[in-house]
Amino acid sequence: MFAFVVRRILATIPVMGVVAFLVFSLLYLAPGDPAAIIAGDIATADDVARIRTVLGLDEPFHVRFGTWLWAVLHGDLGSSIFSNLPVSTLIGQRVEATVSLAITTLIFAVAVAVPLGVVAAWKAGSLIDRAVMVFAVFGFSVPVFVLGYLLIFGFSISLDWLPVQGFVSIREGFWPFLRQLILPTVALGTVYIALIARMTRAAMLDVLSQDYIRTADAKGLRADRVLIGHALRNAAVPIVTVIGIGVALLIGGVVVTESVFAIPGLGRMTVDAILRRDYPVIQGVILMFSFVYVIINLLVDLSYTLFDPRIRY
Amino acid sequence: MTIQGKRLLAACAVAAFGIAIGFGKPADAQQKVLRFIPHANLSSIDPITTTGYIVRNHGYLVYDTLFATDANFKIQPQMVDKWTTSPDKLRWEFTLRDGLKFHDGAPVRPADVIASVKRWSARDTFGQAMAATVDSYEAIGDKTFAIKLKKPFPLMLEALGKLSSNVPFIMPERIANTDPAQNITDATGSGPFRFVRSEWVPGQKAVYERFADYKPRSEPPSWAAGGKVVKIDRLEFRIIPDPAVASAALGAGEVDWYEQPPVDLLPTMARNKDIKIELIDPLGSMAMLRFNHLHPPFNNPAVRRAVMMAVNQNDYLQAIIGNKEYYKVCKSFFTCGTPMASDVGIENAAGDLNKAKQMLKESGYKGEKVVIISPTDIPTNHLQSLVTEDLLKKLGMNVELVATDWGSVLARRASKNPPDQGGWSIFHTWWVGPDVVNPALHAPLRGNGAASWPGWPTDATMEALREKWLVAPTPAEQVSIAKEMQARAYEMVPYVTTGQFQQPTAFRTSISGIIVSPVPFFWNVEKR
């Protein structure tokens, strides 16, 4: 097990190396020029050329990539071309909002979706099952921003229960923190509820048809013990896999939610950086995302051993 | 456990819960905090490297200026107390006001002013015109400095009191010595607000606090001139990218002032009795269609004139604003409603499609491809591009619309390649009124070829007229030369004006004292 974990962690190094090279190459080839954006609409070609020289943007690819890679290997992700703030500081300013939204969304989605999926499978073909499936289709179909606007209109503008936008750090108090995240969590969580509920139902249906479940029923075990103790545990591996994929998607998929609710997270920062061609920020954030993805996949793989004793590394 | 024990435990649990959740801090109970949604994200803090209006607005908070433009377009002293000019007009001497201090407590010295003016004049067009006449700068004592000229420059005060980007803001010498192409990292100024860098989160917020040691002038405020009396303790720029959410936040009282709400949201906002919608920008903005003068078909002035004849400003203004209350047809090359504006030559932009077709036929247009580069993330520019695409097709031109983002447009428009080899033929943009108010500031009107704003028109007559305007001794002569320039512009067509529009602003009724001006200022603003 220990050797497996070490091996997987070491495997992140070449993965991130490839990611770094690809990202740098794509940005190098992509149209756009941060010097032109810094100089602004009124600038002349000479102004832009001068800024490009000062920023080192007129250096050849291998020089720029080498300089950047050397700095990264020394723990320096560089600084934003625009604000001159270190990329690590910018990520630090934003990471709390994104991680908070991802965690609350994950908790909300799992807490709602797994019971819904279990009940739907247990009562397969019934009205409850159909209702859950209708909700799942709804969850998949409604775009996050539409749901976000509807929630804002209902709970912030009409009822005045919750704030329209923004983010409050948990350091300012738990309730102010949670209050800001309720609507974004519901808006973002709905699609994940749909995804996890459907996967839970399918996995549970498969398990519920197994002989050992029939045996447990025949032995007179209570329905809840059969469902949770026997069926759900055996259905957990595909569910955990989907949740793991969901977490990875969440980190990158919060962009729309962050924009609708004006949450200062990594998603919005990445989009802003791409639009402005703020290369060091884009490279730093994508490098960080790739590291997070690798770690999440590792954690998901490790969690399999908890649910299925047959799996060993 | 005893009953008392259980009660004690319950009380402890309630207290711990209360501490954990925090009952809403009385954050702003003591302070007057103004929360403002700006038109853009403050991504840079250097008002010299960039001409972005958001950075200019930041500059007016943090820095002070030697002179400033007032509501009557007059230049008034701001940091300067008194000044003299030698009889031969070759030496200007300025003395600073008493008590001017930077945010770090250091006094404002002539050396700071000289370094700041030098850095500004290396980047700004008007500054460059001034710098071309400067022989030397001289610091005299603690408060006085002199500018020695090689030849007279009558617009010295207009240059130093320039209202819009780039504004000659005064910085400490150690900061102003930064290369003009390199962003500064320290926002220490001597303006009425102090930038709180530790709270700056680009893309989310920028925070300013009242600078207690700022000494405002005694005159009433008028645009950038007069007394900058700050009546709030703290100003927060809150970046809310989604307009619907921003207007909802204003309605809910989460913010106090929304700088540029989209016009289509105004009717909804107007129904809220706590929100006021006003036009505070008297000059508005001038929309335009810019040609690439280097390549066919728009290297041919006859083709440019044909397109200009076809342009109907109402089509553009309807597309980008849609509400007649907020726009007007303006065919002057100088901002309508300002001294240099006139009607000279406007018959050449009659919006007559049939006549335009005839003119195009006679122009020698051979069906060359017209590439319009359009940023979909800037609706004002993209909507204009769509109108132009339709118009040129009606004229019978071979049109390709390249819809992309603003960053790509800026990069592509810098290319001087032919349109089908990564270049372009047309792009749209707009300039705020103060930037195209006179020939000294008016970059898109220039004909200085490769050195000019993208489009690169070459026109010696226009340049000669500009030079003449810069040294015109009286306002009447300036107006007369401006008319000649406009007549020339209608012949050579550096660009086509597509209308003048105003952007309303929306704020809570608890806010008062907003200065009516082309630039949003935050002194004099009060919050109940």
JSON list of C-alpha atoms in Angstrom, two decimals, chain A residues 31-33 36-48 50-52 54-55 80-85 90 93-94 149 152 156-157 160 162-167 170-177 180 258-264 268-269 272 274-277, chain B residues 20-22 24-25 41 43-45 49-53 123 128 165 179-185 197-198 200-204 238-242 244-245 248-249 252 254-255 377 405-408 410-411 413 416 427 429-431 435 443 450-454 456:
[
{"chain": "A", "resi": 31, "resn": "PRO", "atom": "CA", "xyz": [-3.47, 34.37, -30.54]},
{"chain": "A", "resi": 32, "resn": "GLY", "atom": "CA", "xyz": [-3.45, 37.32, -28.19]},
{"chain": "A", "resi": 33, "resn": "ASP", "atom": "CA", "xyz": [-0.87, 39.57, -26.65]},
{"chain": "A", "resi": 36, "resn": "ALA", "atom": "CA", "xyz": [-1.47, 44.96, -26.24]},
{"chain": "A", "resi": 37, "resn": "ILE", "atom": "CA", "xyz": [-3.98, 44.50, -23.43]},
{"chain": "A", "resi": 38, "resn": "ILE", "atom": "CA", "xyz": [-1.78, 46.30, -20.90]},
{"chain": "A", "resi": 39, "resn": "ALA", "atom": "CA", "xyz": [-1.18, 49.17, -23.29]},
{"chain": "A", "resi": 40, "resn": "GLY", "atom": "CA", "xyz": [-4.92, 49.49, -23.87]},
{"chain": "A", "resi": 41, "resn": "ASP", "atom": "CA", "xyz": [-7.13, 50.59, -26.69]},
{"chain": "A", "resi": 42, "resn": "ILE", "atom": "CA", "xyz": [-5.43, 53.92, -27.24]},
{"chain": "A", "resi": 43, "resn": "ALA", "atom": "CA", "xyz": [-1.87, 52.61, -27.53]},
{"chain": "A", "resi": 44, "resn": "THR", "atom": "CA", "xyz": [0.22, 52.68, -30.67]},
{"chain": "A", "resi": 45, "resn": "ALA", "atom": "CA", "xyz": [2.22, 49.76, -32.08]},
{"chain": "A", "resi": 46, "resn": "ASP", "atom": "CA", "xyz": [5.42, 51.26, -30.66]},
{"chain": "A", "resi": 47, "resn": "ASP", "atom": "CA", "xyz": [3.93, 51.38, -27.16]},
{"chain": "A", "resi": 48, "resn": "VAL", "atom": "CA", "xyz": [2.94, 47.72, -27.41]},
{"chain": "A", "resi": 50, "resn": "ARG", "atom": "CA", "xyz": [8.13, 48.44, -25.92]},
{"chain": "A", "resi": 51, "resn": "ILE", "atom": "CA", "xyz": [5.98, 46.75, -23.27]},
{"chain": "A", "resi": 52, "resn": "ARG", "atom": "CA", "xyz": [6.50, 43.39, -24.99]},
{"chain": "A", "resi": 54, "resn": "VAL", "atom": "CA", "xyz": [10.16, 44.85, -21.11]},
{"chain": "A", "resi": 55, "resn": "LEU", "atom": "CA", "xyz": [8.03, 41.78, -20.25]},
{"chain": "A", "resi": 80, "resn": "SER", "atom": "CA", "xyz": [0.85, 38.34, -12.85]},
{"chain": "A", "resi": 81, "resn": "ILE", "atom": "CA", "xyz": [1.79, 40.43, -15.86]},
{"chain": "A", "resi": 82, "resn": "PHE", "atom": "CA", "xyz": [-0.95, 42.91, -14.95]},
{"chain": "A", "resi": 83, "resn": "SER", "atom": "CA", "xyz": [-1.09, 43.23, -11.18]},
{"chain": "A", "resi": 84, "resn": "ASN", "atom": "CA", "xyz": [2.51, 42.19, -10.51]},
{"chain": "A", "resi": 85, "resn": "LEU", "atom": "CA", "xyz": [1.19, 40.14, -7.59]},
{"chain": "A", "resi": 90, "resn": "LEU", "atom": "CA", "xyz": [-3.36, 35.23, -6.22]},
{"chain": "A", "resi": 93, "resn": "GLN", "atom": "CA", "xyz": [-6.49, 34.73, -2.22]},
{"chain": "A", "resi": 94, "resn": "ARG", "atom": "CA", "xyz": [-8.89, 32.60, -4.27]},
{"chain": "A", "resi": 149, "resn": "TYR", "atom": "CA", "xyz": [-30.80, 33.40, -11.42]},
{"chain": "A", "resi": 152, "resn": "ILE", "atom": "CA", "xyz": [-31.48, 34.71, -6.59]},
{"chain": "A", "resi": 156, "resn": "SER", "atom": "CA", "xyz": [-32.73, 36.99, -2.42]},
{"chain": "A", "resi": 157, "resn": "ILE", "atom": "CA", "xyz": [-34.95, 39.45, -4.28]},
{"chain": "A", "resi": 160, "resn": "ASP", "atom": "CA", "xyz": [-34.95, 38.63, 1.00]},
{"chain": "A", "resi": 162, "resn": "LEU", "atom": "CA", "xyz": [-30.24, 35.23, 1.53]},
{"chain": "A", "resi": 163, "resn": "PRO", "atom": "CA", "xyz": [-27.62, 37.53, -0.01]},
{"chain": "A", "resi": 164, "resn": "VAL", "atom": "CA", "xyz": [-27.48, 38.00, -3.77]},
{"chain": "A", "resi": 165, "resn": "GLN", "atom": "CA", "xyz": [-23.76, 37.60, -4.24]},
{"chain": "A", "resi": 166, "resn": "GLY", "atom": "CA", "xyz": [-20.32, 37.54, -2.69]},
{"chain": "A", "resi": 167, "resn": "PHE", "atom": "CA", "xyz": [-18.25, 35.41, -0.41]},
{"chain": "A", "resi": 170, "resn": "ILE", "atom": "CA", "xyz": [-15.09, 31.34, 7.41]},
{"chain": "A", "resi": 171, "resn": "ARG", "atom": "CA", "xyz": [-12.86, 33.49, 9.61]},
{"chain": "A", "resi": 172, "resn": "GLU", "atom": "CA", "xyz": [-15.69, 36.06, 9.69]},
{"chain": "A", "resi": 173, "resn": "GLY", "atom": "CA", "xyz": [-17.97, 33.50, 11.37]},
{"chain": "A", "resi": 174, "resn": "PHE", "atom": "CA", "xyz": [-19.57, 30.25, 10.31]},
{"chain": "A", "resi": 175, "resn": "TRP", "atom": "CA", "xyz": [-23.08, 31.53, 9.70]},
{"chain": "A", "resi": 176, "resn": "PRO", "atom": "CA", "xyz": [-22.07, 34.52, 7.52]},
{"chain": "A", "resi": 177, "resn": "PHE", "atom": "CA", "xyz": [-19.83, 32.10, 5.61]},
{"chain": "A", "resi": 180, "resn": "GLN", "atom": "CA", "xyz": [-23.27, 33.26, 1.31]},
{"chain": "A", "resi": 258, "resn": "GLU", "atom": "CA", "xyz": [-18.55, 31.88, -9.35]},
{"chain": "A", "resi": 259, "resn": "SER", "atom": "CA", "xyz": [-19.47, 34.38, -12.06]},
{"chain": "A", "resi": 260, "resn": "VAL", "atom": "CA", "xyz": [-23.21, 34.33, -11.34]},
{"chain": "A", "resi": 261, "resn": "PHE", "atom": "CA", "xyz": [-22.75, 34.73, -7.59]},
{"chain": "A", "resi": 262, "resn": "ALA", "atom": "CA", "xyz": [-19.66, 36.97, -7.83]},
{"chain": "A", "resi": 263, "resn": "ILE", "atom": "CA", "xyz": [-17.59, 34.54, -5.78]},
{"chain": "A", "resi": 264, "resn": "PRO", "atom": "CA", "xyz": [-13.89, 35.35, -5.98]},
{"chain": "A", "resi": 268, "resn": "ARG", "atom": "CA", "xyz": [-13.20, 33.19, -12.33]},
{"chain": "A", "resi": 269, "resn": "MET", "atom": "CA", "xyz": [-9.57, 34.06, -11.90]},
{"chain": "A", "resi": 272, "resn": "ASP", "atom": "CA", "xyz": [-10.09, 36.45, -16.40]},
{"chain": "A", "resi": 274, "resn": "ILE", "atom": "CA", "xyz": [-7.23, 33.64, -20.13]},
{"chain": "A", "resi": 275, "resn": "LEU", "atom": "CA", "xyz": [-9.14, 36.63, -21.50]},
{"chain": "A", "resi": 276, "resn": "ARG", "atom": "CA", "xyz": [-6.24, 38.93, -20.61]},
{"chain": "A", "resi": 277, "resn": "ARG", "atom": "CA", "xyz": [-3.54, 36.43, -21.66]},
{"chain": "B", "resi": 20, "resn": "ALA", "atom": "CA", "xyz": [-18.80, 29.41, 16.04]},
{"chain": "B", "resi": 21, "resn": "ILE", "atom": "CA", "xyz": [-21.38, 30.94, 13.77]},
{"chain": "B", "resi": 22, "resn": "GLY", "atom": "CA", "xyz": [-20.56, 34.56, 14.62]},
{"chain": "B", "resi": 24, "resn": "GLY", "atom": "CA", "xyz": [-22.67, 39.08, 11.94]},
{"chain": "B", "resi": 25, "resn": "LYS", "atom": "CA", "xyz": [-19.89, 41.45, 12.77]},
{"chain": "B", "resi": 41, "resn": "ASN", "atom": "CA", "xyz": [-11.86, 44.88, -13.03]},
{"chain": "B", "resi": 43, "resn": "SER", "atom": "CA", "xyz": [-6.18, 44.43, -12.88]},
{"chain": "B", "resi": 44, "resn": "SER", "atom": "CA", "xyz": [-3.31, 46.91, -12.88]},
{"chain": "B", "resi": 45, "resn": "ILE", "atom": "CA", "xyz": [-2.47, 49.91, -10.71]},
{"chain": "B", "resi": 49, "resn": "THR", "atom": "CA", "xyz": [1.54, 52.01, -18.68]},
{"chain": "B", "resi": 50, "resn": "THR", "atom": "CA", "xyz": [-2.13, 51.50, -19.45]},
{"chain": "B", "resi": 51, "resn": "THR", "atom": "CA", "xyz": [-4.82, 53.80, -20.77]},
{"chain": "B", "resi": 52, "resn": "GLY", "atom": "CA", "xyz": [-7.66, 51.69, -19.31]},
{"chain": "B", "resi": 53, "resn": "TYR", "atom": "CA", "xyz": [-10.32, 53.94, -17.81]},
{"chain": "B", "resi": 123, "resn": "ARG", "atom": "CA", "xyz": [3.81, 57.44, -22.85]},
{"chain": "B", "resi": 128, "resn": "GLN", "atom": "CA", "xyz": [4.96, 63.53, -26.09]},
{"chain": "B", "resi": 165, "resn": "SER", "atom": "CA", "xyz": [-5.98, 58.77, -20.03]},
{"chain": "B", "resi": 179, "resn": "ASP", "atom": "CA", "xyz": [10.52, 52.40, -16.86]},
{"chain": "B", "resi": 180, "resn": "PRO", "atom": "CA", "xyz": [7.33, 53.79, -18.46]},
{"chain": "B", "resi": 181, "resn": "ALA", "atom": "CA", "xyz": [6.73, 50.42, -20.15]},
{"chain": "B", "resi": 182, "resn": "GLN", "atom": "CA", "xyz": [6.97, 48.53, -16.85]},
{"chain": "B", "resi": 183, "resn": "ASN", "atom": "CA", "xyz": [4.08, 48.41, -14.36]},
{"chain": "B", "resi": 184, "resn": "ILE", "atom": "CA", "xyz": [4.68, 50.07, -11.01]},
{"chain": "B", "resi": 185, "resn": "THR", "atom": "CA", "xyz": [3.99, 47.94, -7.95]},
{"chain": "B", "resi": 197, "resn": "ARG", "atom": "CA", "xyz": [-2.86, 47.05, -1.32]},
{"chain": "B", "resi": 198, "resn": "SER", "atom": "CA", "xyz": [-3.16, 44.25, 1.23]},
{"chain": "B", "resi": 200, "resn": "TRP", "atom": "CA", "xyz": [-6.58, 44.14, -3.25]},
{"chain": "B", "resi": 201, "resn": "VAL", "atom": "CA", "xyz": [-7.91, 40.97, -4.86]},
{"chain": "B", "resi": 202, "resn": "PRO", "atom": "CA", "xyz": [-7.85, 41.53, -8.64]},
{"chain": "B", "resi": 203, "resn": "GLY", "atom": "CA", "xyz": [-11.17, 40.38, -10.05]},
{"chain": "B", "resi": 204, "resn": "GLN", "atom": "CA", "xyz": [-12.94, 40.77, -6.72]},
{"chain": "B", "resi": 238, "resn": "ARG", "atom": "CA", "xyz": [-16.63, 45.34, -5.85]},
{"chain": "B", "resi": 239, "resn": "ILE", "atom": "CA", "xyz": [-16.23, 43.45, -9.11]},
{"chain": "B", "resi": 240, "resn": "ILE", "atom": "CA", "xyz": [-19.51, 41.76, -10.06]},
{"chain": "B", "resi": 241, "resn": "PRO", "atom": "CA", "xyz": [-19.18, 40.56, -13.66]},
{"chain": "B", "resi": 242, "resn": "ASP", "atom": "CA", "xyz": [-22.80, 39.54, -14.20]},
{"chain": "B", "resi": 244, "resn": "ALA", "atom": "CA", "xyz": [-28.22, 40.97, -13.65]},
{"chain": "B", "resi": 245, "resn": "VAL", "atom": "CA", "xyz": [-26.56, 39.99, -10.37]},
{"chain": "B", "resi": 248, "resn": "ALA", "atom": "CA", "xyz": [-29.89, 42.70, -7.93]},
{"chain": "B", "resi": 249, "resn": "ALA", "atom": "CA", "xyz": [-27.08, 43.44, -5.47]},
{"chain": "B", "resi": 252, "resn": "ALA", "atom": "CA", "xyz": [-30.80, 44.50, -2.17]},
{"chain": "B", "resi": 254, "resn": "GLU", "atom": "CA", "xyz": [-25.41, 45.00, -0.88]},
{"chain": "B", "resi": 255, "resn": "VAL", "atom": "CA", "xyz": [-23.70, 47.73, -2.91]},
{"chain": "B", "resi": 377, "resn": "ASP", "atom": "CA", "xyz": [-16.94, 39.95, -24.95]},
{"chain": "B", "resi": 405, "resn": "ASP", "atom": "CA", "xyz": [-12.42, 38.01, -27.78]},
{"chain": "B", "resi": 406, "resn": "TRP", "atom": "CA", "xyz": [-11.01, 41.45, -26.99]},
{"chain": "B", "resi": 407, "resn": "GLY", "atom": "CA", "xyz": [-7.55, 40.11, -26.24]},
{"chain": "B", "resi": 408, "resn": "SER", "atom": "CA", "xyz": [-7.36, 38.54, -29.69]},
{"chain": "B", "resi": 410, "resn": "LEU", "atom": "CA", "xyz": [-6.05, 43.81, -29.71]},
{"chain": "B", "resi": 411, "resn": "ALA", "atom": "CA", "xyz": [-3.35, 41.42, -30.87]},
{"chain": "B", "resi": 413, "resn": "ARG", "atom": "CA", "xyz": [-5.30, 44.75, -34.92]},
{"chain": "B", "resi": 416, "resn": "LYS", "atom": "CA", "xyz": [0.08, 45.26, -40.40]},
{"chain": "B", "resi": 427, "resn": "PHE", "atom": "CA", "xyz": [-12.62, 47.21, -36.16]},
{"chain": "B", "resi": 429, "resn": "THR", "atom": "CA", "xyz": [-14.47, 50.76, -30.64]},
{"chain": "B", "resi": 430, "resn": "TRP", "atom": "CA", "xyz": [-15.50, 53.87, -28.75]},
{"chain": "B", "resi": 431, "resn": "TRP", "atom": "CA", "xyz": [-13.66, 56.69, -27.01]},
{"chain": "B", "resi": 435, "resn": "ASP", "atom": "CA", "xyz": [-10.40, 61.82, -25.20]},
{"chain": "B", "resi": 443, "resn": "ALA", "atom": "CA", "xyz": [-5.35, 60.02, -31.50]},
{"chain": "B", "resi": 450, "resn": "ALA", "atom": "CA", "xyz": [3.14, 53.88, -38.88]},
{"chain": "B", "resi": 451, "resn": "ALA", "atom": "CA", "xyz": [3.40, 55.71, -35.55]},
{"chain": "B", "resi": 452, "resn": "SER", "atom": "CA", "xyz": [-0.31, 56.36, -35.28]},
{"chain": "B", "resi": 453, "resn": "TRP", "atom": "CA", "xyz": [-3.11, 54.44, -33.62]},
{"chain": "B", "resi": 454, "resn": "PRO", "atom": "CA", "xyz": [-3.92, 51.11, -35.42]},
{"chain": "B", "resi": 456, "resn": "TRP", "atom": "CA", "xyz": [-2.14, 53.87, -39.64]}
]
